[in-house]
Rosetta silent file (secondary structure, phi, psi, omega in degrees, C-alpha in Angstrom):
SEQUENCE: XXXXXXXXXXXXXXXXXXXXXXXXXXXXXXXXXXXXXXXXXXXXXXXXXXXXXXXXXXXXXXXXXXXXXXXXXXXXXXXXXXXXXXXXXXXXXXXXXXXXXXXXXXXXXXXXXXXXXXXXXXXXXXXXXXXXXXXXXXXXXXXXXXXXXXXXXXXXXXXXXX
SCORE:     score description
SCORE:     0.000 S_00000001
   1 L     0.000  -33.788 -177.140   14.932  -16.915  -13.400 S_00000001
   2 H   -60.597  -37.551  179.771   16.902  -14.921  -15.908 S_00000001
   3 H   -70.160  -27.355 -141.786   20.168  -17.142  -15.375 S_00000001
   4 H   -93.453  -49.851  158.174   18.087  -19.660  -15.421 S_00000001
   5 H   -76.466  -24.345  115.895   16.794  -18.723  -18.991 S_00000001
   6 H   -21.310  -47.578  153.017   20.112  -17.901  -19.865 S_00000001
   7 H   -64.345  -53.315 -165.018   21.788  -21.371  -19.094 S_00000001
   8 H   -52.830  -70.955 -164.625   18.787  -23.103  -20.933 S_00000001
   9 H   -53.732  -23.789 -173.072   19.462  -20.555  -24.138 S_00000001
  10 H   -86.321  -28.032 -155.753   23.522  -21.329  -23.950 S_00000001
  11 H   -77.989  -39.801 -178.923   22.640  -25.282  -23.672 S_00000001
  12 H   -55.455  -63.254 -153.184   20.304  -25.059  -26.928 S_00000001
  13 H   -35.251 -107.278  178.277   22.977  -22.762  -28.757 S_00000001
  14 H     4.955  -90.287 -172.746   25.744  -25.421  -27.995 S_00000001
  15 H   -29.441  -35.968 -159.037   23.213  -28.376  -29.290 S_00000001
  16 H   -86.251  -16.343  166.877   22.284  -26.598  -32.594 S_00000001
  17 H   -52.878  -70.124  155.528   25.888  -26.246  -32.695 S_00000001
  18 H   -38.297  -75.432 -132.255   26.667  -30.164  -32.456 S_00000001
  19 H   -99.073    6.760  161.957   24.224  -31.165  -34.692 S_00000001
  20 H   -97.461  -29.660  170.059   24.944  -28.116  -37.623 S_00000001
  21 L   -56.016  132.677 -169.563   28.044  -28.095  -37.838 S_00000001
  22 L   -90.294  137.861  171.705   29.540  -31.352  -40.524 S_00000001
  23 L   -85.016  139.982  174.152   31.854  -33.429  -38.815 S_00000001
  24 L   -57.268  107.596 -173.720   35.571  -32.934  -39.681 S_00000001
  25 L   -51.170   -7.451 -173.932   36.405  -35.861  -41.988 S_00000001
  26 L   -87.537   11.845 -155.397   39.551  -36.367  -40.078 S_00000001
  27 L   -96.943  107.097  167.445   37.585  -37.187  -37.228 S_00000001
  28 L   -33.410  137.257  168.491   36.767  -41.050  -35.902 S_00000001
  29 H   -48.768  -23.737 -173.739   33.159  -42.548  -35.060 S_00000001
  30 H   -86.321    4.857 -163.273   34.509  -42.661  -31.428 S_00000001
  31 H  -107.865   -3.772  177.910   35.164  -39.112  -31.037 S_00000001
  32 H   -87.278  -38.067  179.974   31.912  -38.136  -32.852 S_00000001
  33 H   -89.989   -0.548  163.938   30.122  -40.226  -30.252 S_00000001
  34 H   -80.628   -6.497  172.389   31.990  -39.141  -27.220 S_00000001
  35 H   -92.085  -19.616 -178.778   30.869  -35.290  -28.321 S_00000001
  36 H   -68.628  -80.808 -179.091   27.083  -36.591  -28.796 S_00000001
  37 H     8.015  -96.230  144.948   27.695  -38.440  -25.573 S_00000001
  38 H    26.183  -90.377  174.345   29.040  -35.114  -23.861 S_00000001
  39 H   -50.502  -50.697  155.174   26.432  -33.033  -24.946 S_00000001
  40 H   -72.420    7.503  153.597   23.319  -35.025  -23.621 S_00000001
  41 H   -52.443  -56.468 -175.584   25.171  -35.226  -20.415 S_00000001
  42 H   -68.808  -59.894  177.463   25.293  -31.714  -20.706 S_00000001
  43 H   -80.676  -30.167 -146.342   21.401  -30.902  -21.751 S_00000001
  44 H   -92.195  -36.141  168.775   20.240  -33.717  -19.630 S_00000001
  45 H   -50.612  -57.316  172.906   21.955  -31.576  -16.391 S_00000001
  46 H   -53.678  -47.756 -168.805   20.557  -28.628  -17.558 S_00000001
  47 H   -61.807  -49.224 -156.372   17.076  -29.848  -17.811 S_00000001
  48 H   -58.219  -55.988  174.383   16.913  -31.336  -13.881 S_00000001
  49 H   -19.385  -59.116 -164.193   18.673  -28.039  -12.758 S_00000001
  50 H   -59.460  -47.037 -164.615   15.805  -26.254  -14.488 S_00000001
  51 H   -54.934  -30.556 -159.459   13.018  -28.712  -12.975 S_00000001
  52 H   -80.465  -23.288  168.589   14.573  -28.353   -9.585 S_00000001
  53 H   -70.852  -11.107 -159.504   14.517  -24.318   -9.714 S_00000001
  54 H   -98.904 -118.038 -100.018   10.656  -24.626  -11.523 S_00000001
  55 H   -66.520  -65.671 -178.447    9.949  -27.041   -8.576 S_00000001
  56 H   -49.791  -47.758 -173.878   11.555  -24.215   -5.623 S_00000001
  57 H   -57.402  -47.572 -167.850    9.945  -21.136   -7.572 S_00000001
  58 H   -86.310  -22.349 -160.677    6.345  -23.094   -6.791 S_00000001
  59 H   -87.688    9.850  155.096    7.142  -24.431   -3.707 S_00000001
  60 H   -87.965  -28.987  148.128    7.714  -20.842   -2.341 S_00000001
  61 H   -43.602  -52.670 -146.493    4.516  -19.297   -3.890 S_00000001
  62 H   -75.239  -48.505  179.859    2.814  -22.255   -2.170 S_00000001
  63 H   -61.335  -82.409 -119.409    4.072  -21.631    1.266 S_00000001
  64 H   -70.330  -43.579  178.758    3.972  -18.204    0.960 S_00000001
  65 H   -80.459    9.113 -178.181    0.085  -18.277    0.570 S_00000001
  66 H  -104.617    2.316  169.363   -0.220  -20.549    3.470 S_00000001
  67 H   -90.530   -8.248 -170.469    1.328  -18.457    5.994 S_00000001
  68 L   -99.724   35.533 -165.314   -0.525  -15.465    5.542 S_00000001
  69 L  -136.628   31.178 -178.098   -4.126  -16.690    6.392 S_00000001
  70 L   -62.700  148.768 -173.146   -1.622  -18.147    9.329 S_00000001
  71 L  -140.131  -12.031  165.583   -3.506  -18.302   12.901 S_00000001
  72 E  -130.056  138.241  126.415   -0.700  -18.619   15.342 S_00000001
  73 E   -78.726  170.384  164.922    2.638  -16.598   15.319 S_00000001
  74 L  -123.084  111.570  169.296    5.458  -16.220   17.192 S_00000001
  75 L   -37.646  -64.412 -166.389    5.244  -12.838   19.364 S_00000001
  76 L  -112.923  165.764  171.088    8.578  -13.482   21.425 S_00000001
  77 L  -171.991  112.921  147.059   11.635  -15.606   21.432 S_00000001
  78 E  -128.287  130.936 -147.000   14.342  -15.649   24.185 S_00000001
  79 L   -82.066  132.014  165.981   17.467  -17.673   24.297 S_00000001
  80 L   -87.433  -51.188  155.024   17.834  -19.221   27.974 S_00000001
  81 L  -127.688 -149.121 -177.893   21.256  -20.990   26.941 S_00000001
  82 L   -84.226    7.934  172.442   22.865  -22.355   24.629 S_00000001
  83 L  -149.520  -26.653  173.857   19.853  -25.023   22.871 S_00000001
  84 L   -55.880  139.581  -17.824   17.556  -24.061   25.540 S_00000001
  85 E    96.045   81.562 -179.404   14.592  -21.627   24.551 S_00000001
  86 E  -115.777  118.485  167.524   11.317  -19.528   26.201 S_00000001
  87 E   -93.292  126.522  157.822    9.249  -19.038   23.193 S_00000001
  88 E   -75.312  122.618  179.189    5.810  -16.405   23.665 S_00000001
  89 E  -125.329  133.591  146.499    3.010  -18.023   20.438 S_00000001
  90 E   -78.811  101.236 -176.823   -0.138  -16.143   19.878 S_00000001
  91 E  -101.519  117.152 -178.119   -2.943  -18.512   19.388 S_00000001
  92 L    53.148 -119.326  172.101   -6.288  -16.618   18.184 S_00000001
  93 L  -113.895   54.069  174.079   -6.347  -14.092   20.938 S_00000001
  94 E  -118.140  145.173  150.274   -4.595  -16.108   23.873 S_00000001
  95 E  -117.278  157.403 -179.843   -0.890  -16.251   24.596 S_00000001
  96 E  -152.318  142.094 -165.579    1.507  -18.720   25.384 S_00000001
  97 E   -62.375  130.458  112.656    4.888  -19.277   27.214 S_00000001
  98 E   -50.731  143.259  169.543    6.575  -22.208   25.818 S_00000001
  99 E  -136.119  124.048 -173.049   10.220  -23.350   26.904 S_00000001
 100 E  -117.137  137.511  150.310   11.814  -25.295   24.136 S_00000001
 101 E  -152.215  161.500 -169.351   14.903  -27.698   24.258 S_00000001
 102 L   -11.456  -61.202  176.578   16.308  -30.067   22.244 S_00000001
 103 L  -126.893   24.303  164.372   14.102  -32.721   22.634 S_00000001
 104 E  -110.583  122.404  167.610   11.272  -30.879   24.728 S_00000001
 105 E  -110.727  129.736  169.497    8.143  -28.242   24.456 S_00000001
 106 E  -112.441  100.820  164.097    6.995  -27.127   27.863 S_00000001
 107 E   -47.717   71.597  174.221    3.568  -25.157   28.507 S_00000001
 108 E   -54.825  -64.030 -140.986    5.273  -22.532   31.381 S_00000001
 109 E  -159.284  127.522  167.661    2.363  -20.261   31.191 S_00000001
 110 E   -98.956  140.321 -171.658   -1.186  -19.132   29.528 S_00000001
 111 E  -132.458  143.698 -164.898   -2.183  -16.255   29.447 S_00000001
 112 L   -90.028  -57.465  163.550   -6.275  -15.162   28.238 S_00000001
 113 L   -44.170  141.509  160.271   -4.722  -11.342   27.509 S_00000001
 114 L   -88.784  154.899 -158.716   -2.009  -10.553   25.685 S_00000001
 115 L  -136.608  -16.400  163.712    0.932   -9.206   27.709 S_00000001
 116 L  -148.299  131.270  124.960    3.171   -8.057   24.669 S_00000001
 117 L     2.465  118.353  154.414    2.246   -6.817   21.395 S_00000001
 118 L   -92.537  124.264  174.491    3.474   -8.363   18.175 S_00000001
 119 L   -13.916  133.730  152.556    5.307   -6.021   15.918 S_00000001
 120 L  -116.973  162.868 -142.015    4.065   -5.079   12.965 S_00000001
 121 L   -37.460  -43.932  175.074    6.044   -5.339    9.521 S_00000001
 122 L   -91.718    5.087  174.859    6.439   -1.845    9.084 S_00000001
 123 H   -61.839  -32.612  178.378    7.392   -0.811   12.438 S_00000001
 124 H   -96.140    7.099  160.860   10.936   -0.965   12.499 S_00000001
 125 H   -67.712  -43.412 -155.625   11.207    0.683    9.136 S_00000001
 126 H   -78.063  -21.236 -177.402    8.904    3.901   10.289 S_00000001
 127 H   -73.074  -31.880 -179.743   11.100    3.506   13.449 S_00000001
 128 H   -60.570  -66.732 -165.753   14.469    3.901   11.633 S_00000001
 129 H   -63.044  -59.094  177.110   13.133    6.592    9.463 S_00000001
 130 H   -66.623  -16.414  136.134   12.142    8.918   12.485 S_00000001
 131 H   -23.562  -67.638  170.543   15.535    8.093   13.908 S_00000001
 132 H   -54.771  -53.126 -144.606   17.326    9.633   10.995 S_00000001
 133 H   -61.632  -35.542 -176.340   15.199   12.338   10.592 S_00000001
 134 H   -58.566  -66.670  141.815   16.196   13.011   14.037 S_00000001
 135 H     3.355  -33.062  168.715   19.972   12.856   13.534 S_00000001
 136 H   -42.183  -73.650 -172.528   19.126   15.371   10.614 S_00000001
 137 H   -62.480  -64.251 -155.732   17.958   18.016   12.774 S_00000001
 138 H   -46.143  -64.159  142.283   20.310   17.375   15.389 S_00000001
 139 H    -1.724  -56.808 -160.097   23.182   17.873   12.832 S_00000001
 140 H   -92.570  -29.670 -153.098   21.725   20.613   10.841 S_00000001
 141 H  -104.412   -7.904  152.592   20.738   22.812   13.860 S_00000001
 142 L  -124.065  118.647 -151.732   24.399   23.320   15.003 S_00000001
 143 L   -90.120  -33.129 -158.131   25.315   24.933   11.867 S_00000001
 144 L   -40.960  149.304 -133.844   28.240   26.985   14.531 S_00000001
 145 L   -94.124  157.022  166.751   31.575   26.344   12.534 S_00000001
 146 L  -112.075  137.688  164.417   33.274   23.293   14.907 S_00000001
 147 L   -69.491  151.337 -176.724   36.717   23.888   16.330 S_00000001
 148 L   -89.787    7.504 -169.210   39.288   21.103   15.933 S_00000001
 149 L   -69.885  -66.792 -177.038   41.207   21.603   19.423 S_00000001
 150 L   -74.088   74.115 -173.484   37.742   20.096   21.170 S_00000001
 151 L   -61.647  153.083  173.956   36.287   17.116   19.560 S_00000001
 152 L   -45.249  131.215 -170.522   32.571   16.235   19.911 S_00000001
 153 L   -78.790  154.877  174.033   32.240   13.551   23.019 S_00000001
 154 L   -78.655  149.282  149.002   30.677   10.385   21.249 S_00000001
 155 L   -34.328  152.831  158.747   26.635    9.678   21.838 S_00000001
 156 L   -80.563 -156.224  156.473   25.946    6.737   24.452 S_00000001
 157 L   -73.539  -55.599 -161.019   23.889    3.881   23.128 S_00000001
 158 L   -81.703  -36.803  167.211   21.160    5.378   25.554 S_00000001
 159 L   -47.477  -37.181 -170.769   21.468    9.186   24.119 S_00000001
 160 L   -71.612  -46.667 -142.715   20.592    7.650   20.472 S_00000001
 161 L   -82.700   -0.443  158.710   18.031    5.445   21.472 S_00000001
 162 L  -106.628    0.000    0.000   15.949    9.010   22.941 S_00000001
């Protein structure tokens, strides 16, 4: 929005500019009306630009309040190829397998239970954060000086992730 208010404030300057400024007597009627010309070219592009950013800014409040009173999600999502699809949806409290391609949705499977959890928002932050801290400790607790003949073997993938 600031750029946004920023182009609009350069496009006025520039007009008040145009129409205070006395035209230079050496100057012909066509070249005074190819700078009018110009100009509303110039402010009329600047207005739709604005409407079309005015127009994005609400249509993204507006979605935004209709997803969160939202009644299905999607729990799961695993790619079978390469356009192929088995999507897991939560509907109220039932879930269900889907298998999407291109120009198909398939019902696989229902289920009355749920059989996986859906994340929630702040979990992989709080997960991250006790990660580090761990990395902290591990780090901090061998304060012993390290020699350089015998480097440290690198962590697996599977060492981090416990």
């Amino acid at each position: 929005m600031r750029v946004l208010f920023s182009v609009m404030a350069v496009v006025a300057w520039m007009s008040g500019l145009a129409n205070a400024a006395p035209p230079p007597s050496s100057n012909t009627p066509a070249d005074i009306d190819l700078t009018s010309a110009v100009l509303q070219v110039v402010v009329g592009l600047g207005l739709v630009i604005v409407l079309i950013l005015a127009l994005a800014w609400v249509l993204k409040r507006v979605t935004r309040l209709h997803n969160t009173h939202q009644q299905m999600k999607v729990v799961s999502s695993l790619a079978l190829g390469t356009r192929e699809r088995a999507v897991l949806i939560e509907v109220g409290g039932r879930q269900v397998l889907l298998g999407v391609s291109p120009g198909r949705v398939s019902l696989l499977e229902s289920y009355d239970e749920p059989i996986i959890t859906a994340p929630q928002s702040g979990e992989f932050a709080s997960q991250l954060k006790a990660s580090l801290a761990m990395q902290q400790k591990k780090g901090s607790s061998s304060d012993q000086p390290k020699s350089s003949a015998s480097p440290e073997p690198v962590p697996t993938t599977t060492e981090i992730d416990r």
